[in-house]
Coordinates of C-alpha atoms and ligand atoms in Angstrom, one line a residue:
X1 CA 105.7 61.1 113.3
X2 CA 103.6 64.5 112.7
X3 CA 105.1 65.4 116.4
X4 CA 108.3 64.3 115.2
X5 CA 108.4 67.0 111.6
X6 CA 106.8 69.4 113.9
X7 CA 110.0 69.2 116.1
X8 CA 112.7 69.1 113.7
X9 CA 110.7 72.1 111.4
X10 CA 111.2 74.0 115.0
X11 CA 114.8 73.4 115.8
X12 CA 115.9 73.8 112.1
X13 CA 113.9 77.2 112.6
X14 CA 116.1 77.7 115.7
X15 CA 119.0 76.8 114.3
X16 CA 118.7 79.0 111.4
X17 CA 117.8 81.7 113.3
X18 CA 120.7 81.3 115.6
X19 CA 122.9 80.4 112.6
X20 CA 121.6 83.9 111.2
X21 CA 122.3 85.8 113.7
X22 CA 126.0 84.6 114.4
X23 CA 126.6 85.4 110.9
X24 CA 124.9 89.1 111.3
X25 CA 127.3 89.4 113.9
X26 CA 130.3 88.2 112.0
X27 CA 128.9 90.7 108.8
X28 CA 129.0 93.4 111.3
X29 CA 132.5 92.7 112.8
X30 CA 134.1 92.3 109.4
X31 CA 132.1 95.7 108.7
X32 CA 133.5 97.3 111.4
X33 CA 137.3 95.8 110.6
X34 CA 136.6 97.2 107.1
X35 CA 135.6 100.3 108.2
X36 CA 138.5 100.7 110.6
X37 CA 140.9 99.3 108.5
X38 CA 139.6 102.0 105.4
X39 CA 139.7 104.7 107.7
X40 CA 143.2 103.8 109.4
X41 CA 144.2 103.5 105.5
X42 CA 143.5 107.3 104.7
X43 CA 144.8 109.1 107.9
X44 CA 147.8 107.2 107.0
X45 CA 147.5 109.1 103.8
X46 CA 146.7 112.2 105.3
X47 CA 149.5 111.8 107.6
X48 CA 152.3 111.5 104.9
X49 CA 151.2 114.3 102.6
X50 CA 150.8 116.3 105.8
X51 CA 154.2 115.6 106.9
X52 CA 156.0 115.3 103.3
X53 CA 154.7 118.5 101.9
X54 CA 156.6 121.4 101.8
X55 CA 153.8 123.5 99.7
X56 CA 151.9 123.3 102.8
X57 CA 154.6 125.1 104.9
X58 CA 154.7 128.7 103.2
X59 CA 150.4 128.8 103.9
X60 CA 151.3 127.5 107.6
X61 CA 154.5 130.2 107.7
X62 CA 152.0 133.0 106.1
X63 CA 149.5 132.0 109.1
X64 CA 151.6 131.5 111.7
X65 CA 153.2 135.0 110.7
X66 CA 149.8 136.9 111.2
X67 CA 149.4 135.2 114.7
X68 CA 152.8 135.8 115.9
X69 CA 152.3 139.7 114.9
X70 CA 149.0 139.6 116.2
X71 CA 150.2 138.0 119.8
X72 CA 153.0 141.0 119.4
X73 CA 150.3 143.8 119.3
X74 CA 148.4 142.3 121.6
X75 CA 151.1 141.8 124.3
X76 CA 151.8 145.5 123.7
X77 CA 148.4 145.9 124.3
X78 CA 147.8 147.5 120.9
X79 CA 145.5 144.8 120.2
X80 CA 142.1 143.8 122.4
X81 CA 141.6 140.4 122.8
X82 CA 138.4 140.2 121.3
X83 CA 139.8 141.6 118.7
X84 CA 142.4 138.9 117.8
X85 CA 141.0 137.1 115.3
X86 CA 139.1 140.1 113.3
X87 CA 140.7 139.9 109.7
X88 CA 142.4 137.0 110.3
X89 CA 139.5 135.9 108.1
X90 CA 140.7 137.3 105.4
X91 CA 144.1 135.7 105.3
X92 CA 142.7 132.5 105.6
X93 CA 140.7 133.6 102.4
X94 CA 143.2 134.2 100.7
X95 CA 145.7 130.7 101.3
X96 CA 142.4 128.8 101.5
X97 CA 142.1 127.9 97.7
X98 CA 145.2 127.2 97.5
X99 CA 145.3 124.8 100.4
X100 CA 142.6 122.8 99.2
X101 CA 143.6 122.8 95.7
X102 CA 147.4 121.5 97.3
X103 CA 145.9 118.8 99.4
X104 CA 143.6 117.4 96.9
X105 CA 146.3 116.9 94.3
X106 CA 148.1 115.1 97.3
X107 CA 145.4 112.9 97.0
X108 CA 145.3 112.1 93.9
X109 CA 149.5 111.9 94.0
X110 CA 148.9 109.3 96.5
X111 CA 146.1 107.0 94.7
X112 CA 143.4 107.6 97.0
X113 CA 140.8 107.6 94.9
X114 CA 137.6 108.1 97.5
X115 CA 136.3 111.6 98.1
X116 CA 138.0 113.0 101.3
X117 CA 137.4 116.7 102.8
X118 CA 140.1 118.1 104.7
X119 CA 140.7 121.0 106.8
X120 CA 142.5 121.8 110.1
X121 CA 141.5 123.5 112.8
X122 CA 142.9 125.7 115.3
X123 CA 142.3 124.3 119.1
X124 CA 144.1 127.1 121.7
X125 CA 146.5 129.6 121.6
X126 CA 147.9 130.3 124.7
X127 CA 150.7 132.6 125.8
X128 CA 152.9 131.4 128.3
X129 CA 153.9 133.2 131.0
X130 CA 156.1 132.3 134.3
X131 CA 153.4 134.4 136.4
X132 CA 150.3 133.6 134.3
X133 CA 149.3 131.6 131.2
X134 CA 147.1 133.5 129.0
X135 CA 144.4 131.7 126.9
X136 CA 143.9 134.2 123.7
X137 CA 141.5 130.9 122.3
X138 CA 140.8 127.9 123.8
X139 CA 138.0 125.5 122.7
X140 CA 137.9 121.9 124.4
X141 CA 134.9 120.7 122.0
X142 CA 135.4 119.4 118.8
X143 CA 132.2 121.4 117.6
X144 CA 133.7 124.5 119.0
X145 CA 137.0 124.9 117.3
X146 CA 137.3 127.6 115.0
X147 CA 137.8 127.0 111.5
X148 CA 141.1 128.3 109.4
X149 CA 142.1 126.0 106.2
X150 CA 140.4 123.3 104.4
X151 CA 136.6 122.7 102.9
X152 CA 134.2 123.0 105.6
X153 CA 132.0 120.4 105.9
X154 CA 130.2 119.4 109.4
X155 CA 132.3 117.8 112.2
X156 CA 129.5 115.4 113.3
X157 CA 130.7 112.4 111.1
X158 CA 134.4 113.5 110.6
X159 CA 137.6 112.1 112.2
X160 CA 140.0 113.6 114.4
X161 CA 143.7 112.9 113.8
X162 CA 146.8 115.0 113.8
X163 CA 146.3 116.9 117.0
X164 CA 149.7 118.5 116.8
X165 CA 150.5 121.3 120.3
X166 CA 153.6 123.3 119.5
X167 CA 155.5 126.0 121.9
X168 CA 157.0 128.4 120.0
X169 CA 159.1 131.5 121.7
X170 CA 159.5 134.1 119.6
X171 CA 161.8 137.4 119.5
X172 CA 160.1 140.9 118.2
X173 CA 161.6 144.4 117.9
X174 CA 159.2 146.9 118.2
X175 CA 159.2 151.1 118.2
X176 CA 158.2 152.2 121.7
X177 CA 158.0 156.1 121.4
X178 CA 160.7 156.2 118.3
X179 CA 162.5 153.2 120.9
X180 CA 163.4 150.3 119.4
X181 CA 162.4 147.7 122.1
X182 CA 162.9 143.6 121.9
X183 CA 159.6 141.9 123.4
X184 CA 159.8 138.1 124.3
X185 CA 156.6 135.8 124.0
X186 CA 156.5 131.6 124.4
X187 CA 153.1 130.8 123.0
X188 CA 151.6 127.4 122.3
X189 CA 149.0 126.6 119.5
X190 CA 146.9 123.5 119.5
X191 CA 145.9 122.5 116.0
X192 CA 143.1 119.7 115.1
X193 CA 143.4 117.9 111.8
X194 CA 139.7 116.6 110.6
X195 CA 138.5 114.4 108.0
X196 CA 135.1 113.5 106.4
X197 CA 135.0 111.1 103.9
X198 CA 131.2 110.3 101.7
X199 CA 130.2 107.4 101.1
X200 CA 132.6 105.9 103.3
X201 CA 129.5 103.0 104.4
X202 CA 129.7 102.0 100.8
X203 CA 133.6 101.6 100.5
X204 CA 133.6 99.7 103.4
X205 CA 130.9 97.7 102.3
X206 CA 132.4 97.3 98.5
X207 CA 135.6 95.5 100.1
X208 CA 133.6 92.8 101.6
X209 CA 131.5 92.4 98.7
X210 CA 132.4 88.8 98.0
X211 CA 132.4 87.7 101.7
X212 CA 128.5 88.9 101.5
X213 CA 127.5 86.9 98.4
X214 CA 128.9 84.0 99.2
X215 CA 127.8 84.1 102.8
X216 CA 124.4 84.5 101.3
X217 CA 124.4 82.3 98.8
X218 CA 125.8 79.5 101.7
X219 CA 122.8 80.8 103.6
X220 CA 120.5 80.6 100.7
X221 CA 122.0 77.1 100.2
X222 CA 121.5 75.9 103.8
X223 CA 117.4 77.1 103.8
X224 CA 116.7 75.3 100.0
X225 CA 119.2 72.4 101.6
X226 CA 116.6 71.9 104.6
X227 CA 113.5 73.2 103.0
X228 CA 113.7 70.0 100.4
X229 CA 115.1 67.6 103.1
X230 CA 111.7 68.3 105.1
X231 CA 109.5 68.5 102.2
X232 CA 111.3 65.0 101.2
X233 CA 110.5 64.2 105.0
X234 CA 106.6 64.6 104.9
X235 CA 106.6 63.6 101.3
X236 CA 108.0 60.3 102.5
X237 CA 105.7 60.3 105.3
X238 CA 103.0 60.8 103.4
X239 CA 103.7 58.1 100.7
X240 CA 103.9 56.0 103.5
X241 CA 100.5 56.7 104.8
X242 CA 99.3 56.4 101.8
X243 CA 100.6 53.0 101.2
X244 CA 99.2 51.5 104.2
X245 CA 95.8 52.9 103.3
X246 CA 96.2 51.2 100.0
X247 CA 97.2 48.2 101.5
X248 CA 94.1 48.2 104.1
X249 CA 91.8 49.1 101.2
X250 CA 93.2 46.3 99.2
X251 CA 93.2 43.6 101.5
X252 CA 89.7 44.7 102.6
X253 CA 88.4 44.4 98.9
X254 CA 90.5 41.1 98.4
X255 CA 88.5 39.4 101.2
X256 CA 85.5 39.3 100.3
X257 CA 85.8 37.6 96.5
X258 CA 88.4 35.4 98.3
X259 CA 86.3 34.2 101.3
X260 CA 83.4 33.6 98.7
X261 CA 86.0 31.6 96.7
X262 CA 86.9 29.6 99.9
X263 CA 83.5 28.8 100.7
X264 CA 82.3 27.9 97.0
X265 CA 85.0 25.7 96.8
X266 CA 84.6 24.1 100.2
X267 CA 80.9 23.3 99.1
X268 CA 82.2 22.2 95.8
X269 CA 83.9 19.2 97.2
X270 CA 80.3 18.3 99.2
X271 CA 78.6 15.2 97.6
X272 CA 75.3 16.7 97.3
X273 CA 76.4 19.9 95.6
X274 CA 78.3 18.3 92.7
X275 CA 75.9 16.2 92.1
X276 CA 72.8 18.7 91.8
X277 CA 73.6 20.1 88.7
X278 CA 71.6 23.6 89.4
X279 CA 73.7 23.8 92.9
X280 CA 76.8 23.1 90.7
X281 CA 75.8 25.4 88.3
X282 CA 75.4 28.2 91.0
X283 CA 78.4 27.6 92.7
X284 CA 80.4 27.6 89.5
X285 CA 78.8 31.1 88.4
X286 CA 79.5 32.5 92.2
X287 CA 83.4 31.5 91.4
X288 CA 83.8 32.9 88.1
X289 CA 81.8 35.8 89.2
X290 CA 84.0 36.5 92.2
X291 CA 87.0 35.7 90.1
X292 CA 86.2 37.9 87.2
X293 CA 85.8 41.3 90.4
X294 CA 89.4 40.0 91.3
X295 CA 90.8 39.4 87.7
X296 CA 88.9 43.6 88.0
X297 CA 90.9 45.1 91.2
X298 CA 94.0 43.4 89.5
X299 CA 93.0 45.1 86.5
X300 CA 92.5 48.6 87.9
X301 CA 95.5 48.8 90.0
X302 CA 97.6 47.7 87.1
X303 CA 95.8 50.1 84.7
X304 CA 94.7 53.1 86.4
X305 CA 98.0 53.4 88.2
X306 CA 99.9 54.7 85.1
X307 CA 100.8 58.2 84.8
X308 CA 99.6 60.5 81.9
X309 CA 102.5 60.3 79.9
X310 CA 102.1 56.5 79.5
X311 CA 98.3 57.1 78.4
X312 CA 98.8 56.4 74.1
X313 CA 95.8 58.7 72.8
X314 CA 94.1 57.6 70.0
X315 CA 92.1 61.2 69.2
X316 CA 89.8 61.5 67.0
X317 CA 87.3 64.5 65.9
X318 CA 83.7 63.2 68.0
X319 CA 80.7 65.3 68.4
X320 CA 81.5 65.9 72.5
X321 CA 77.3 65.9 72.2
X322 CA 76.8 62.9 71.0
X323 CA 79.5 61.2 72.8
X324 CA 78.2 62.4 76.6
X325 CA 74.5 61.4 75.6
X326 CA 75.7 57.5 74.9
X327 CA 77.6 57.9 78.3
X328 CA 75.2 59.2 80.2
X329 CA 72.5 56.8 78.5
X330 CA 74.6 54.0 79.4
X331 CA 75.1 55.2 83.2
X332 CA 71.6 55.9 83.8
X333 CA 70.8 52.2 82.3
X334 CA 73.3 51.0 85.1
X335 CA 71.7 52.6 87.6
X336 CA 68.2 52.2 86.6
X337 CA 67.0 50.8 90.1
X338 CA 68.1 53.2 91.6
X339 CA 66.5 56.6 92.6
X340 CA 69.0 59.2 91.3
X341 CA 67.9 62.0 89.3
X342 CA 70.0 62.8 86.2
X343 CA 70.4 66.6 84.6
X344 CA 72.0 67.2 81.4
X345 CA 72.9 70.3 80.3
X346 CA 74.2 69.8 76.5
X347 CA 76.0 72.3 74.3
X348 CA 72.9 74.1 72.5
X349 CA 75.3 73.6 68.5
X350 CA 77.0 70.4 67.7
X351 CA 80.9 70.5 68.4
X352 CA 83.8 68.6 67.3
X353 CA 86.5 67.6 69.9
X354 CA 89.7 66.4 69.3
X355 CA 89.7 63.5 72.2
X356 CA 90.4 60.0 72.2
X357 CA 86.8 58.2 73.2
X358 CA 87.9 55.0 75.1
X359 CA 89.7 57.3 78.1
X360 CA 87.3 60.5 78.0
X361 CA 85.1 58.2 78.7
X362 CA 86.4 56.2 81.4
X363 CA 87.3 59.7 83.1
X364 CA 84.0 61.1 83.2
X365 CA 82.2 57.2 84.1
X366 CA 85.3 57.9 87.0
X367 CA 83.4 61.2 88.4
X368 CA 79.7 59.5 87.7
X369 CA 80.2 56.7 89.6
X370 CA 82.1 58.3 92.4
X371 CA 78.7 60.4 92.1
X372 CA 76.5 57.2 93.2
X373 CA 79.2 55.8 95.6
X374 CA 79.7 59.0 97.8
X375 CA 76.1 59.5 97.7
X376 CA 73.0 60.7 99.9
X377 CA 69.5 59.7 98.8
X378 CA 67.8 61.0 97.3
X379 CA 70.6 61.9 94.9
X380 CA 70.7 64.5 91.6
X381 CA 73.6 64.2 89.5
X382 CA 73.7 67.1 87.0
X383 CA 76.1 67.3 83.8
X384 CA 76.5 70.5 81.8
X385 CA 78.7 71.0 78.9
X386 CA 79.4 74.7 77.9
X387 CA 82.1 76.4 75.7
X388 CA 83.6 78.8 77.3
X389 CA 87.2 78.8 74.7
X390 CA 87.7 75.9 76.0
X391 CA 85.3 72.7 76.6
X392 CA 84.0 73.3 80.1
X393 CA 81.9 69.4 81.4
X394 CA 80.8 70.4 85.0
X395 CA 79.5 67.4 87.2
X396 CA 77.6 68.0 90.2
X397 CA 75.8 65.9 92.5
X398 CA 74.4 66.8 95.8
X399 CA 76.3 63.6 97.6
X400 CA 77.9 63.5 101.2
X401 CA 80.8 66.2 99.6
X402 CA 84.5 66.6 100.5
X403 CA 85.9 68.2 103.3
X404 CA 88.3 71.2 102.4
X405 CA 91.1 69.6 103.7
X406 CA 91.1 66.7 101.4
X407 CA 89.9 68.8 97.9
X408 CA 94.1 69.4 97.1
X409 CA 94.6 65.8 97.8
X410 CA 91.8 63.5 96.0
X411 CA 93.6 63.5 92.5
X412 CA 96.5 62.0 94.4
X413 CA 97.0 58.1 93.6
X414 CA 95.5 56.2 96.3
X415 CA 94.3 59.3 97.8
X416 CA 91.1 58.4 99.7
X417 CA 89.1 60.8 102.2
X418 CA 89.5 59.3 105.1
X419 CA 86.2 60.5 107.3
X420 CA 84.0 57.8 108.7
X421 CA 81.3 58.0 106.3
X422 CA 83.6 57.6 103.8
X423 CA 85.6 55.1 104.7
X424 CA 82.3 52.0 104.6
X425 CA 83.0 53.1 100.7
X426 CA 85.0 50.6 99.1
X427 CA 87.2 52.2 96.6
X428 CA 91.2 52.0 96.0
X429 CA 91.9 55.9 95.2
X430 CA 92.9 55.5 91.8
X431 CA 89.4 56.7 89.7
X432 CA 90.2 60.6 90.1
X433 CA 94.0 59.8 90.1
X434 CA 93.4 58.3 87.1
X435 CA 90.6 60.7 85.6
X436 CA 93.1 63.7 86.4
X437 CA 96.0 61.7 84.2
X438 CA 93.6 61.2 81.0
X439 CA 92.5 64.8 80.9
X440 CA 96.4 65.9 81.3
X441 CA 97.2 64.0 78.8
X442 CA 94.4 65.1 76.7
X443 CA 96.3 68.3 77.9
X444 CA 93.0 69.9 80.1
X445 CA 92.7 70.2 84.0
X446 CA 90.2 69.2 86.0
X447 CA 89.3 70.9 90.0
X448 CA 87.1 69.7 92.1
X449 CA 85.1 72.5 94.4
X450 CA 83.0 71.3 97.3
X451 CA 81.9 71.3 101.2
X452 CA 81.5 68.7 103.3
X453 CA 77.8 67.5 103.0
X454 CA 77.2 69.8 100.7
X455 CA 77.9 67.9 97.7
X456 CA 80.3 67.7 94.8
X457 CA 81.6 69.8 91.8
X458 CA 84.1 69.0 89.2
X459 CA 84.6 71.0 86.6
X460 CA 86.6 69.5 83.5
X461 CA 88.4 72.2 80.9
X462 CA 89.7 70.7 77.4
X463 CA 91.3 72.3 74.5
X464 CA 88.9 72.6 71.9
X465 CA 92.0 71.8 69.4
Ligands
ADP501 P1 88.0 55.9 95.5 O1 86.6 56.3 95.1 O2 88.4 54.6 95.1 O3 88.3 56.2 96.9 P2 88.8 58.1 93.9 O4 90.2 58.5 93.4 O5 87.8 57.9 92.9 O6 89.0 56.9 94.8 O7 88.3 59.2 94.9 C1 89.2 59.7 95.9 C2 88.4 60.3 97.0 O8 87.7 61.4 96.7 C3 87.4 59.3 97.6 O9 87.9 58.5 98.5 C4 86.3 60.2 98.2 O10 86.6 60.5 99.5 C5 86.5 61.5 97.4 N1 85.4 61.7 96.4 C6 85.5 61.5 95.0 N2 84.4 61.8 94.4 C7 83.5 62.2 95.4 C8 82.2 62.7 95.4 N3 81.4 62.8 94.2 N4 81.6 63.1 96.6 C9 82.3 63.0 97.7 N5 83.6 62.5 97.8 C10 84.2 62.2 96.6

């Protein structure tokens, strides 16, 4: 059975891994749809103001204008060609506001609301020639390009889109030594469009908001859903252990006073017993006496199996001094023959104590007795009683102890340590069960602290009020 939990604990671990990580992967692919489908969403944007607007077209005439004159001078070699793009600079100064103030109001015109940074880029100019293309600019790389309109921002997380090439062939009239002369040039400019939108991660992430809460709440679900079915699992399987110990423990103390009955009986109906009246009157005591210890395990199973919200209180103010002495007087007479050494440790002032009398005592005769029973001679039993705010009854003896492992269990009902030493102890695990339910209900706790053959330690705290 413990192999069996042990097994399904693993594969539901399995499972949920594997269950986590299919549904990582299905996060990150609807991420990644999110993200394309955002980004896919604004170059369409970009696109149509880009195409629509005719404000853009005098700052693209007033550039292109500068180039073409520029390719002019340079053609008639009034121009070097590292030269080309000196002042050009400044133009783009100059339309750059502009531009920027133009496209962001396309933005707005268009509902996007995210911030987007825009700016195109010039790729190549080359003049074409039927003997021999000349490359005034060329730069391949995205990182090399050189900048002319927009807000400059870095191109290491931007998109690419627009990359428009255009041939233009243009016609000039120019003075040649007070000559008016026509000069001829096809050129073709590569432009780059670029786009860097912040916070992109978070957009993307705000539209599959809900997906993520409810596949983590379905996931949060699915752990508390197995986490209780196992717990129910050893729960059950521990119940069910503890039943059959009860039920070994209860036959084993019903055998005896019923095997005495048996006999006492059997001798009973012999001629020579009934008519001796001392053996009659022997064999009748044996039968009530056995009778009256099972009329007793009847009697505890059916009372001290009751939780503490069944236990009817009857408090009253009692001097907690007084009230151990009479117990402990009363114990010690019961265990006169004995040779156990009892301590008490009073409370140096007298002090009243809300507590009903009948069960406090009955709880702490519970811990006394289990004192004796789990005992190694020769044995000290030790009570103290100290106010510490609360009531605080310590009871210590220097008995066989209680191994770790069973300390968290023992005020379980019919809890019993189950080590060999132990187990020649007759008992029913009901005294602590039971001792823990009075002092709840008197609403105090009780712990026990001990090591295996190293004796025992309970330590009982009630309200003073
Ligand atoms: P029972 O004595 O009938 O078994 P209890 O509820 O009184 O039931 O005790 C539960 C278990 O706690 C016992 O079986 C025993 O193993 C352990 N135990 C209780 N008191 C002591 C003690 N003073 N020393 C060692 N073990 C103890």
């Amino acid at each position: 059975m413990k192999k069996k939990i042990r097994l399904l604990i693993i594969a539901s671990i399995i499972g949920l891994i594997g269950l986590s990580f299919v549904q990582g992967y299905l996060i990150n692919n609807t991420y990644k749809l999110n993200k394309d489908a955002f980004l896919e969403d604004t170059k369409r944007s970009i696109f149509r103001f880009d195409n629509n607007r005719p404000d853009f077209d005098s700052i693209y005439d007033t550039i292109g204008e500068h180039i073409v004159q520029r390719l002019v001078d340079y053609k008639l070699n009034r121009l070097p060609k590292d030269k080309f793009f000196e002042g050009l600079d400044k133009v783009q100064d100059s339309l750059n506001n502009r531009f920027i103030e133009l496209y962001q109001n396309a933005f707005i015109d268009l509902e996007v609301s995210h911030p987007i940074k825009f700016q195109k880029r010039l790729k190549s100019i080359i003049i074409l020639d039927s003997i021999a293309n000349d490359t005034i600019l060329f730069r391949p790389k995205k990182t090399e390009t050189l900048f002319m309109l927009g807000e400059s921002f870095s191109l290491e997380n931007a998109y690419g889109i627009n990359n428009s090439q255009t041939t233009t062939d243009i016609e000039r009239s120019y003075l040649d030594n007070g000559e008016s002369k026509i000069i001829n040039i096809e050129f073709q400019v590569v432009m780059q469009d670029y786009f860097s939108i912040s916070g992109w991660e978070t957009k993307a992430l705000n539209r599959m908001v809900s997906t993520l809460v409810i596949s983590l709440l379905i996931f949060i679900f699915v752990i508390g859903l197995l986490y209780y079915s196992i717990e129910s699992l050893i729960t059950q399987k521990k119940i069910a252990e503890v039943k059959t110990d009860f039920i070994n423990n209860i036959t084993h103390e019903l055998k005896t006073p019923l095997a005495t009955l048996a006999l006492s009986t059997k001798m009973l109906k012999r001629k020579e017993i009934s008519s001796n009246p001392i053996q009659l009157k022997n064999t009748v005591n044996t039968i009530d006496r056995q009778t009256d210890r099972l009329q007793k395990l009847v009697d505890e199973v059916l009372n001290n199996s009751i939780g503490y919200k069944d236990i009817k209180l009857e408090k009253e103010l009692i001097n907690i001094n007084e009230l151990l002495m009479t117990i402990l007087d009363d114990f010690q007479i019961a265990i006169e023959q004995r040779a156990i050494v009892l301590n008490r440790d009073l409370l140096n002032e007298d002090i009243l104590v809300n507590l009903d009398q009948f069960y406090f005592t009955t709880a702490i005769l519970n811990i006394l007795e289990n004192a004796v029973k789990y005992n190694t001679e020769p044995l000290t039993i030790s009570l103290s009683a100290k106010i510490h705010q609360d009531l605080i009854i310590t009871i210590t003896d220097n008995g066989v102890g209680i191994p770790k492992k069973h300390q968290m269990s023992i005020f379980e009902k019919f809890y019993r340590a189950s080590e060999k030493e132990i187990h020649n102890v007759k008992g029913l695990g009901l005294g602590l069960y039971y001792t823990n339910q009075i002092i709840k209900a008197h609403k105090g706790s009780i712990e026990a602290e001990s090591s295996e053959g190293k004796g025992a330690k309970f330590i009982i705290k009630l309200p003073l009020s």
